[in-house]
Coordinates of C-alpha atoms in Angstrom, one line a residue:
M1 CA 12.3 8.0 -10.3
G2 CA 10.2 7.2 -7.2
A3 CA 14.2 7.2 -5.1
F4 CA 13.8 7.4 -1.6
Y5 CA 17.3 6.6 -0.5
T6 CA 17.7 4.2 2.3
P7 CA 19.1 4.8 6.0
P8 CA 22.7 3.0 6.4
E9 CA 21.3 0.9 9.4
M10 CA 18.2 -0.2 7.4
A11 CA 20.3 -1.7 4.9
R12 CA 22.6 -3.5 7.5
V13 CA 19.5 -4.6 8.4
L14 CA 18.3 -6.3 5.1
T15 CA 21.9 -7.6 4.4
D16 CA 23.6 -8.9 7.1
W17 CA 20.3 -11.2 7.2
A18 CA 20.4 -12.0 3.1
L19 CA 24.2 -12.9 3.2
R20 CA 25.2 -16.3 5.2
D21 CA 28.3 -17.0 3.2
S22 CA 31.8 -15.4 1.9
S23 CA 31.1 -16.9 -1.3
D24 CA 27.6 -15.6 -1.8
V25 CA 27.0 -13.4 -4.5
A26 CA 24.5 -10.3 -3.9
L27 CA 22.6 -7.8 -6.5
D28 CA 20.6 -4.9 -6.1
P29 CA 18.4 -4.2 -8.4
S30 CA 18.0 -0.3 -7.8
F31 CA 21.9 0.1 -6.1
G32 CA 21.1 4.2 -6.0
G33 CA 22.0 5.9 -3.3
L34 CA 24.9 2.8 -3.3
V35 CA 24.4 2.2 0.7
F36 CA 23.4 -1.6 0.3
L37 CA 26.3 -2.6 -2.4
E38 CA 28.0 -0.8 0.6
A39 CA 26.8 -2.8 3.3
A40 CA 27.3 -6.2 1.1
R41 CA 30.6 -5.3 0.6
D42 CA 31.8 -4.6 4.6
R43 CA 29.3 -8.0 5.7
L44 CA 31.4 -9.8 3.0
E45 CA 34.6 -8.7 4.6
H46 CA 32.8 -10.0 7.7
L47 CA 32.6 -13.2 6.4
G48 CA 36.0 -13.7 5.6
T49 CA 35.9 -13.2 2.0
Q50 CA 39.2 -12.4 1.0
E51 CA 39.3 -8.0 -0.5
T52 CA 40.1 -9.6 -4.5
S53 CA 37.1 -11.9 -4.7
I54 CA 34.2 -9.2 -3.1
A55 CA 35.0 -7.2 -6.8
N56 CA 33.3 -10.0 -8.1
Q57 CA 30.1 -11.0 -6.0
V58 CA 28.7 -7.6 -6.2
Y59 CA 26.7 -6.5 -7.9
G60 CA 23.7 -3.8 -8.8
I61 CA 21.7 -1.9 -12.2
D62 CA 20.3 1.0 -12.0
L63 CA 19.3 3.8 -14.5
D64 CA 20.1 6.6 -12.7
A65 CA 23.4 8.1 -14.3
D66 CA 24.0 10.2 -10.5
A67 CA 23.6 6.6 -9.2
H68 CA 26.5 5.3 -11.4
R69 CA 28.7 8.1 -10.8
L70 CA 28.8 8.1 -7.8
A71 CA 29.9 4.4 -7.7
R72 CA 32.7 5.5 -9.9
E73 CA 34.0 8.4 -7.1
R74 CA 33.5 5.7 -4.8
Q75 CA 36.7 3.4 -5.5
W76 CA 37.6 2.6 -2.4
L77 CA 34.6 0.6 -1.8
G78 CA 36.6 -1.5 -4.7
L79 CA 34.3 -3.0 -6.1
D80 CA 34.6 -3.4 -9.9
P81 CA 32.6 -1.0 -12.2
S82 CA 32.0 -3.5 -14.6
N83 CA 29.6 -5.1 -12.5
Y84 CA 27.3 -2.0 -12.0
L85 CA 24.9 -2.2 -15.2
A86 CA 23.4 1.3 -16.4
R87 CA 19.4 -0.6 -17.6
D88 CA 16.2 -0.3 -16.7
F89 CA 16.2 -3.1 -15.1
F90 CA 13.4 -4.5 -16.6
S91 CA 15.7 -4.7 -19.7
V92 CA 17.5 -7.2 -17.9
E93 CA 17.5 -10.8 -17.9
P94 CA 18.3 -12.9 -15.3
T95 CA 20.8 -15.1 -17.7
E96 CA 22.9 -11.7 -18.3
L97 CA 24.0 -12.1 -14.3
P98 CA 25.7 -15.1 -12.5
P99 CA 22.8 -17.2 -9.9
I100 CA 22.2 -14.5 -7.1
D101 CA 22.6 -15.7 -3.6
A102 CA 21.3 -12.7 -1.7
L103 CA 18.9 -10.2 -3.5
I104 CA 19.1 -6.6 -1.7
G105 CA 17.9 -3.3 -1.2
N106 CA 14.9 -0.6 -2.1
P107 CA 12.8 -0.9 -5.6
P108 CA 11.6 2.4 -6.8
Y109 CA 7.8 3.9 -5.6
I110 CA 6.7 5.2 -8.3
R111 CA 2.6 5.6 -8.7
Y112 CA 0.7 3.6 -11.6
Q113 CA -0.7 7.5 -13.0
D114 CA 3.3 8.3 -14.0
F115 CA 5.2 4.4 -14.3
N116 CA 4.4 4.5 -17.7
G117 CA 7.6 4.3 -19.8
S118 CA 8.5 0.9 -18.1
G119 CA 4.8 0.0 -16.8
S120 CA 4.0 -2.3 -20.2
R121 CA 6.6 -4.3 -19.9
A122 CA 7.4 -4.5 -16.2
R123 CA 3.7 -6.4 -16.6
E124 CA 4.5 -8.8 -18.8
L125 CA 7.5 -9.3 -16.9
A126 CA 4.8 -10.6 -14.3
L127 CA 2.2 -12.0 -16.3
R128 CA 5.4 -14.4 -17.2
A129 CA 5.6 -15.3 -13.8
G130 CA 2.3 -16.3 -13.4
V131 CA 0.8 -12.4 -11.4
R132 CA -1.3 -10.8 -13.0
L133 CA -1.5 -7.3 -12.0
T134 CA -3.8 -4.2 -13.2
R135 CA -2.6 -0.9 -14.2
L136 CA -2.8 0.5 -11.2
A137 CA -0.1 -1.2 -9.3
S138 CA 2.6 1.2 -8.7
S139 CA 6.5 0.0 -9.6
W140 CA 7.3 -1.8 -7.0
A141 CA 5.4 -4.8 -7.7
P142 CA 6.5 -5.8 -11.0
F143 CA 10.1 -5.2 -9.2
V144 CA 9.6 -7.4 -6.9
I145 CA 8.3 -10.3 -9.4
H146 CA 10.6 -9.4 -11.5
A147 CA 13.7 -9.6 -9.0
T148 CA 13.1 -12.8 -7.7
S149 CA 13.8 -14.6 -11.2
F150 CA 17.1 -13.4 -10.8
V151 CA 17.8 -15.3 -7.3
A152 CA 18.8 -18.9 -6.8
P153 CA 17.3 -21.7 -5.6
G154 CA 17.9 -22.0 -1.6
G155 CA 18.5 -18.0 -2.2
R156 CA 17.2 -15.2 0.5
F157 CA 15.7 -12.0 -0.7
A158 CA 15.9 -9.0 1.0
Q159 CA 14.2 -5.7 0.5
V160 CA 12.5 -2.7 1.7
L161 CA 9.4 -2.2 0.5
P162 CA 6.5 0.7 0.6
G163 CA 3.8 0.0 3.2
E164 CA 1.0 -1.0 0.2
L165 CA 1.9 -4.3 1.1
M166 CA -0.1 -4.6 4.2
H167 CA -2.7 -4.0 2.2
A168 CA -2.7 -2.4 -1.3
Q169 CA -5.1 -4.9 -3.4
Y170 CA -3.0 -5.7 -5.7
A171 CA -0.4 -6.6 -3.2
Q172 CA -2.2 -9.5 -2.6
E173 CA -0.9 -11.3 -5.9
V174 CA 2.5 -9.8 -4.8
V175 CA 2.1 -11.8 -1.7
D176 CA 0.3 -15.2 -3.0
F177 CA 3.6 -15.2 -5.3
L178 CA 5.9 -14.9 -2.5
R179 CA 4.6 -17.7 -0.9
R180 CA 5.0 -20.2 -4.4
E181 CA 8.6 -18.8 -4.2
Y182 CA 10.0 -19.1 -0.8
G183 CA 9.9 -21.5 1.8
R184 CA 9.4 -18.8 4.9
V185 CA 8.6 -15.1 4.3
F186 CA 9.0 -12.7 6.5
V187 CA 7.6 -9.1 7.2
A188 CA 8.7 -6.6 9.7
V189 CA 6.8 -3.4 10.4
F190 CA 6.9 -0.7 12.9
D191 CA 5.1 1.3 15.6
E192 CA 7.0 4.3 14.3
R193 CA 7.9 5.5 11.4
V194 CA 11.5 4.3 10.7
F195 CA 12.5 6.2 7.4
P196 CA 13.4 9.8 6.7
G197 CA 12.2 12.2 4.5
A198 CA 9.0 9.5 2.9
L199 CA 5.9 10.1 3.9
E200 CA 5.2 6.6 2.1
D201 CA 5.2 4.2 5.4
V202 CA 7.4 1.0 5.1
V203 CA 8.1 -2.1 5.9
L204 CA 11.1 -4.8 5.6
L205 CA 10.2 -7.7 3.8
F206 CA 12.8 -11.2 4.8
A207 CA 12.1 -14.4 1.7
D208 CA 14.3 -17.4 2.3
G209 CA 14.6 -20.6 0.4
R210 CA 14.0 -19.4 -3.0
G211 CA 11.8 -22.5 -5.5
A212 CA 11.5 -24.2 -2.1
P213 CA 8.3 -26.2 -2.3
S214 CA 6.0 -24.5 0.2
N215 CA 3.2 -22.0 -0.1
A216 CA 4.6 -20.6 3.3
D217 CA 2.7 -18.3 5.2
V218 CA 4.0 -15.0 5.3
R219 CA 4.2 -13.6 9.3
V220 CA 4.3 -10.2 10.5
I221 CA 6.9 -8.7 12.7
G222 CA 6.2 -6.2 15.1
C223 CA 8.7 -4.2 15.8
T224 CA 9.5 -0.9 17.3
T225 CA 12.7 -0.2 16.0
L226 CA 15.8 -1.6 14.0
D227 CA 17.3 -3.0 16.4
D228 CA 14.2 -5.2 16.9
V229 CA 14.2 -7.2 13.9
E230 CA 17.2 -9.6 14.5
Q231 CA 16.1 -10.5 17.5
R232 CA 11.8 -10.9 16.5
L233 CA 12.9 -12.8 13.3
E234 CA 14.4 -15.1 14.6
A235 CA 11.8 -15.3 17.4
T236 CA 8.9 -15.5 14.5
G237 CA 11.5 -18.1 12.7
R238 CA 10.8 -20.9 15.6
S239 CA 7.4 -20.1 16.2
R240 CA 4.0 -21.2 14.8
G241 CA 1.8 -18.7 13.9
V242 CA -2.5 -18.6 14.5
Q243 CA -4.4 -20.9 12.7
L244 CA -6.9 -19.6 11.0
A245 CA -9.9 -20.9 9.4
S246 CA -10.1 -18.4 6.3
G247 CA -6.8 -19.1 5.5
Q248 CA -3.9 -15.8 5.7
G249 CA -6.7 -12.9 6.7
R250 CA -5.5 -9.5 6.6
L251 CA -1.3 -9.2 7.3
L252 CA -2.3 -6.5 9.9
S253 CA -4.2 -8.8 12.0
Q254 CA -0.9 -10.8 13.4
L255 CA -0.3 -8.3 15.0
L256 CA -2.9 -8.4 17.7
P257 CA -3.3 -11.1 20.0
S258 CA -4.3 -14.7 19.5
K259 CA -7.5 -14.6 21.3
A260 CA -8.5 -11.3 19.0
Q261 CA -7.1 -12.8 15.9
L262 CA -9.1 -15.6 16.1
L263 CA -11.9 -14.0 17.4
Y264 CA -11.9 -11.7 14.1
D265 CA -11.7 -15.1 11.6
R266 CA -14.7 -16.8 13.5
L267 CA -16.8 -13.8 13.1
S268 CA -15.8 -13.1 9.2
T269 CA -16.4 -16.8 8.7
S270 CA -19.7 -16.7 9.9
S271 CA -23.1 -16.9 7.8
R272 CA -24.3 -14.5 10.0
T273 CA -22.4 -11.9 9.7
R274 CA -22.0 -10.0 5.4
R275 CA -19.3 -7.5 4.2
L276 CA -20.7 -4.1 3.4
G277 CA -20.9 -4.9 -0.4
A278 CA -23.2 -7.0 0.1
I279 CA -26.3 -5.1 0.9
A280 CA -25.0 -1.9 -0.6
S281 CA -23.1 0.2 -3.1
V282 CA -20.1 2.8 -2.2
D283 CA -18.9 5.1 -4.3
I284 CA -17.0 8.4 -4.9
G285 CA -18.9 11.6 -4.7
I286 CA -19.3 14.0 -7.6
V287 CA -16.3 14.5 -9.3
T288 CA -16.3 18.3 -10.6
G289 CA -12.8 19.0 -11.6
A290 CA -13.9 22.8 -10.2
N291 CA -15.0 22.7 -6.6
E292 CA -14.9 26.5 -6.3
F293 CA -17.1 26.8 -9.7
F294 CA -19.8 23.9 -8.9
V295 CA -19.8 24.5 -4.7
L296 CA -21.5 27.3 -3.9
T297 CA -22.4 29.1 -0.8
E298 CA -25.9 30.6 -0.5
A299 CA -24.5 33.8 -1.5
D300 CA -22.7 32.7 -4.4
A301 CA -25.8 31.3 -5.7
I302 CA -28.4 33.9 -5.4
E303 CA -28.5 35.3 -8.9
L304 CA -28.9 31.4 -10.1
H305 CA -32.7 30.0 -10.5
P306 CA -33.8 27.6 -7.5
D307 CA -33.5 24.2 -10.6
L308 CA -29.8 25.0 -11.0
V309 CA -28.3 24.9 -7.8
T310 CA -29.6 21.6 -5.1
R311 CA -28.5 20.6 -1.2
A312 CA -25.1 19.4 -1.5
V313 CA -21.8 18.4 1.6
A314 CA -18.7 19.7 0.2
K315 CA -16.6 17.9 3.6
A316 CA -16.3 15.4 5.3
A317 CA -16.2 17.8 8.3
Q318 CA -20.1 19.2 7.3
V319 CA -20.9 15.8 8.6
A320 CA -20.5 15.5 12.5
G321 CA -22.8 12.6 13.3
A322 CA -24.5 9.4 12.2
K323 CA -27.0 11.6 10.7
F324 CA -27.4 14.5 8.2
S325 CA -30.7 16.6 8.6
V326 CA -32.0 19.5 6.7
D327 CA -31.7 21.0 9.6
D328 CA -28.1 20.7 9.7
H329 CA -27.6 21.8 5.9
R330 CA -29.7 25.1 6.9
E331 CA -26.9 25.8 9.3
L332 CA -24.0 25.5 7.2
L333 CA -25.4 27.6 4.0
E334 CA -26.1 29.9 7.3
N335 CA -22.8 30.2 8.9
G336 CA -21.6 31.2 5.1
Q337 CA -20.0 27.5 3.8
R338 CA -20.2 26.0 0.6
G339 CA -23.4 23.5 0.7
L340 CA -25.2 24.2 -2.6
M341 CA -24.6 21.8 -5.8
L342 CA -24.8 23.9 -9.4
V343 CA -26.8 20.9 -11.2
A344 CA -27.3 22.6 -14.8
D345 CA -27.1 20.7 -18.2
M346 CA -28.9 21.5 -21.7
T347 CA -32.2 20.4 -20.5
A348 CA -32.8 23.1 -18.1
S349 CA -35.3 25.9 -19.4
G350 CA -34.6 29.1 -20.8
K351 CA -35.0 31.0 -17.8
A352 CA -32.6 28.8 -15.6
L353 CA -29.8 29.1 -18.4
K354 CA -30.4 33.0 -18.9
S355 CA -29.3 33.0 -15.2
L356 CA -26.0 31.3 -15.5
R357 CA -24.3 33.0 -18.0
A358 CA -22.6 35.3 -16.0
H359 CA -21.7 32.2 -13.6
V360 CA -20.4 30.5 -16.4
A361 CA -18.1 34.4 -17.8
R362 CA -16.7 34.6 -14.6
G363 CA -15.9 30.7 -15.0
E364 CA -14.1 30.7 -18.3
A365 CA -13.3 33.7 -17.2
I366 CA -11.2 31.8 -14.5
G367 CA -9.8 29.3 -16.7
F368 CA -12.0 26.4 -15.2
D369 CA -13.7 25.9 -18.4
E370 CA -9.9 24.1 -19.4
R371 CA -9.7 22.1 -16.4
Y372 CA -9.1 18.6 -17.6
K373 CA -12.2 17.3 -15.9
C374 CA -14.1 19.9 -17.4
Q375 CA -12.6 19.4 -20.9
I376 CA -14.2 16.1 -21.0
R377 CA -18.0 17.1 -20.5
E378 CA -19.9 19.6 -23.1
P379 CA -21.3 21.5 -22.7
W380 CA -18.4 21.4 -19.4
W381 CA -20.7 23.4 -16.5
A382 CA -22.8 20.4 -16.7
L383 CA -21.6 18.1 -13.7
P384 CA -22.7 13.9 -14.6
I385 CA -25.4 13.9 -11.5
P386 CA -25.4 9.7 -10.2
R387 CA -28.4 8.1 -12.3
R388 CA -30.1 7.4 -8.7
G389 CA -29.6 11.2 -7.2
A390 CA -28.4 12.1 -3.6
A391 CA -26.8 8.5 -1.5
D392 CA -29.0 7.1 0.7
L393 CA -26.0 7.4 3.3
L394 CA -22.0 9.0 3.2
L395 CA -19.7 7.6 4.3
T396 CA -16.4 9.3 5.3
Y397 CA -13.3 7.8 3.9
C398 CA -10.1 9.4 5.1
S399 CA -10.1 10.2 9.1
N400 CA -7.5 10.4 12.5
E401 CA -9.8 9.2 14.2
H402 CA -12.6 6.3 12.9
P403 CA -14.6 6.6 9.9
R404 CA -18.5 8.0 9.7
L405 CA -21.1 7.0 8.2
V406 CA -24.4 9.4 8.3
L407 CA -27.3 9.0 7.1
N408 CA -28.4 11.4 4.2
E409 CA -31.6 13.2 5.3
A410 CA -30.8 15.8 3.7
K411 CA -30.7 13.8 0.7
A412 CA -27.5 15.8 -0.5
L413 CA -24.7 15.2 -3.1
S414 CA -21.1 15.0 -1.7
T415 CA -17.9 15.7 -3.9
N416 CA -15.2 13.7 -3.9
T417 CA -14.1 14.1 -0.3
I418 CA -16.5 11.6 0.6
H419 CA -18.5 8.6 -0.5
G420 CA -22.0 8.2 -1.5
V421 CA -23.7 4.8 0.2
Q422 CA -26.5 3.2 -2.1
I423 CA -28.4 0.7 0.0
S424 CA -30.9 -2.3 -1.6
N425 CA -34.2 -1.8 -0.8
D426 CA -34.6 -4.4 2.2
V427 CA -31.8 -2.4 4.2
D428 CA -33.1 0.1 6.8
G429 CA -30.9 3.2 6.8
E430 CA -31.4 4.2 9.6
A431 CA -30.5 0.2 11.7
L432 CA -27.0 1.3 9.5
A433 CA -26.2 4.0 9.9
A434 CA -26.7 3.7 13.9
G435 CA -24.9 -0.3 13.8
F436 CA -22.3 0.6 12.0
Y437 CA -20.3 1.8 15.3
N438 CA -19.7 -1.7 17.0
S439 CA -16.4 -2.9 18.0
L440 CA -16.5 -5.7 15.1
T441 CA -16.7 -3.3 12.1
L442 CA -14.9 -0.1 13.7
L443 CA -12.1 -3.1 14.3
S444 CA -13.0 -4.5 10.4
A445 CA -11.9 -0.8 9.0
E446 CA -8.2 -0.9 10.6
L447 CA -7.7 -3.8 9.0
E448 CA -8.9 -3.5 5.7
G449 CA -7.9 0.6 5.3
R450 CA -5.0 1.9 4.9
S451 CA -2.4 4.2 6.5
Y452 CA -1.1 6.7 4.9
G453 CA 1.0 9.7 6.4
G454 CA -0.4 12.3 9.3
G455 CA -1.3 8.6 10.8
V456 CA -4.7 8.6 8.5
L457 CA -6.7 5.8 7.8
K458 CA -8.4 5.5 4.6
L459 CA -11.4 3.6 2.5
E460 CA -11.3 3.3 -1.4
P461 CA -14.5 1.9 -2.2
T462 CA -13.6 -1.5 -2.3
D463 CA -12.7 -1.1 1.6
A464 CA -15.7 0.3 2.4
E465 CA -17.9 -2.6 0.8
N466 CA -15.4 -5.2 2.0
L467 CA -16.3 -3.5 6.2
L468 CA -18.1 -6.5 7.9
L469 CA -21.4 -6.5 10.0
P470 CA -22.5 -8.0 12.7
P471 CA -27.3 -8.3 11.9
L472 CA -28.9 -5.4 11.9
S473 CA -31.6 -4.9 14.0
P474 CA -34.6 -3.2 14.0
E475 CA -34.4 -1.4 16.9
L476 CA -31.2 -0.2 15.9
A477 CA -33.2 2.8 14.7
T478 CA -34.5 3.9 18.1
L479 CA -30.9 4.2 18.9
L480 CA -30.0 6.4 16.2
P481 CA -30.4 9.4 17.9
A482 CA -28.1 8.9 20.5
V483 CA -25.6 7.6 18.2
D484 CA -25.8 10.7 16.3
R485 CA -25.1 12.5 19.5
A486 CA -23.1 10.3 20.6
I487 CA -20.8 10.8 17.5
R488 CA -21.2 14.4 17.2
A489 CA -19.9 14.9 20.4
R490 CA -16.9 12.9 19.5
D491 CA -17.5 10.0 21.6
V492 CA -17.2 6.9 20.0
E493 CA -16.9 4.6 22.5
A494 CA -20.4 5.7 23.8
A495 CA -22.0 5.3 20.5
I496 CA -20.2 1.9 20.6
D497 CA -21.9 1.3 24.2
L498 CA -24.9 1.1 22.9
V499 CA -24.8 -0.3 19.4
D500 CA -22.4 -3.6 21.1
P501 CA -24.7 -5.4 23.2
V502 CA -27.6 -4.7 20.1
V503 CA -25.5 -6.3 16.7
L504 CA -22.9 -8.7 19.1
A505 CA -24.8 -10.9 21.4
P506 CA -27.3 -12.4 18.5
L507 CA -23.6 -13.4 17.7
G508 CA -22.8 -15.3 20.6
I509 CA -20.1 -12.5 21.8
G510 CA -20.3 -11.9 25.5
P511 CA -18.9 -8.7 28.1
D512 CA -15.2 -10.4 27.6
E513 CA -15.3 -10.9 23.9
I514 CA -16.8 -7.6 22.8
N515 CA -13.8 -5.8 25.1
V516 CA -11.2 -8.3 23.0
L517 CA -12.6 -6.6 20.3
R518 CA -12.4 -3.3 21.5
A519 CA -9.3 -3.3 22.8
A520 CA -8.1 -5.0 19.2
R521 CA -9.7 -2.0 17.8
K522 CA -8.1 0.7 19.8
Q523 CA -4.4 -0.9 19.0
L524 CA -4.5 -0.9 15.8
Q525 CA -5.5 3.0 15.7
I526 CA -3.1 4.2 18.8
R527 CA -0.4 2.3 16.2
R528 CA -1.6 3.7 12.9
K529 CA -1.3 7.3 14.5
N530 CA 1.8 6.7 16.2
R531 CA 3.1 6.5 13.2
G532 CA 2.2 9.7 11.5
R533 CA 4.6 11.4 13.7
P534 CA 7.8 12.3 11.8
P535 CA 10.5 9.4 13.3
S536 CA 12.6 11.0 16.4

């Protein structure tokens, strides 16, 4: 069901803001553990609503039978049981309820892979509201869009939403929708995790003035704890945000000082900077479906014909620097690591295929041939190798510190634990591998990437292709050995010291502005790591 029940104190922050008048009508369209309905009841009582009226001013919808059982048991709430709809929210139309002044709650978080049953209906409802969502959208996105149709003119919308709102590609469609539908929109984000029991980072959405003609900016409010929200919300509502040439920009950038926001905005719109995707394509590595069978140690491959194996990188930890050489590959094999990939197919020689028989038999005995990715191949042990072969560079896409771009001197294939980067013919791979380690690009990674449980920064291929690059001077290639040593020593600051003057000076960026970019990157990195810690 995607249910993570909201802490009562969080529900009260949202509900107290959303309900303003004793006559307001509230709806929680996924009421679950009743925390929002209880908070609404208490808020109306505080506003002076009569007990007899409260019962008919609070509504709830939920598909979960346990939620309705709990609602019946809590008779002391004094709410009308007929106001609880046991329905799939996407099957309910706004005309079935009175106009809602305060829509509150915490929608279900169901990943697109599992969001099958009502997914088509949900996307249809979103499209009806003018938002085209892809099948990659999680359930909360169409939920927010459909829920807005229940809100009366001038009404408020207050929800707990996943951190995906800040970074997922499809979330931008939701953000644009909210800007069109409400007079003011605020998103409260936290320096630390505040939602016990959920790995998913959460934000609090506050949208005010349904139907007010605006196209409002979405303002991000940085908070340490829930206690900060009300005061910061009020202060932000009185202030003007930084006016950016490029418009809204990444929501996360609003947490940065105004100097950093304006500088990054200026550089991102400069004709002299470009995105990685303009000079390269980024793709996931090979999805084997059974790394234990396809990615081998030297001892594992001893019986196989040399034509059937090639150099490979099995995991990001195997590429420690800014370049990966033949010597690096030889060292990992000598240490007994998996660094060879089986690349057999039916075009191999008879002698080569004969050497494969025993390995295939062992794999089938274990059941590797029954795994999904193997089942859809013919034969199951023939991997689809990229048309251009090994990538020019390798990019780590999950990191606690920073992403690493690595020149693939060894011409090794990689598994899907690391991305492959293929560059245009006119791009110097050595210059790109060295020049990647600059304050602008690494700040861009913090803004474009996605932060998950444990404080990890993840770059999907589309995120990686959106990374911002300064001009790549040919002299950067001569810096690669020194940059490589710094990255191997886990001293990214030393690498940045080498690269920043070379790539940022041509953009007119002096030492003071370099320090602004550098501090901004560190601020977002520290925040990301802090949010990876369990809530206190």
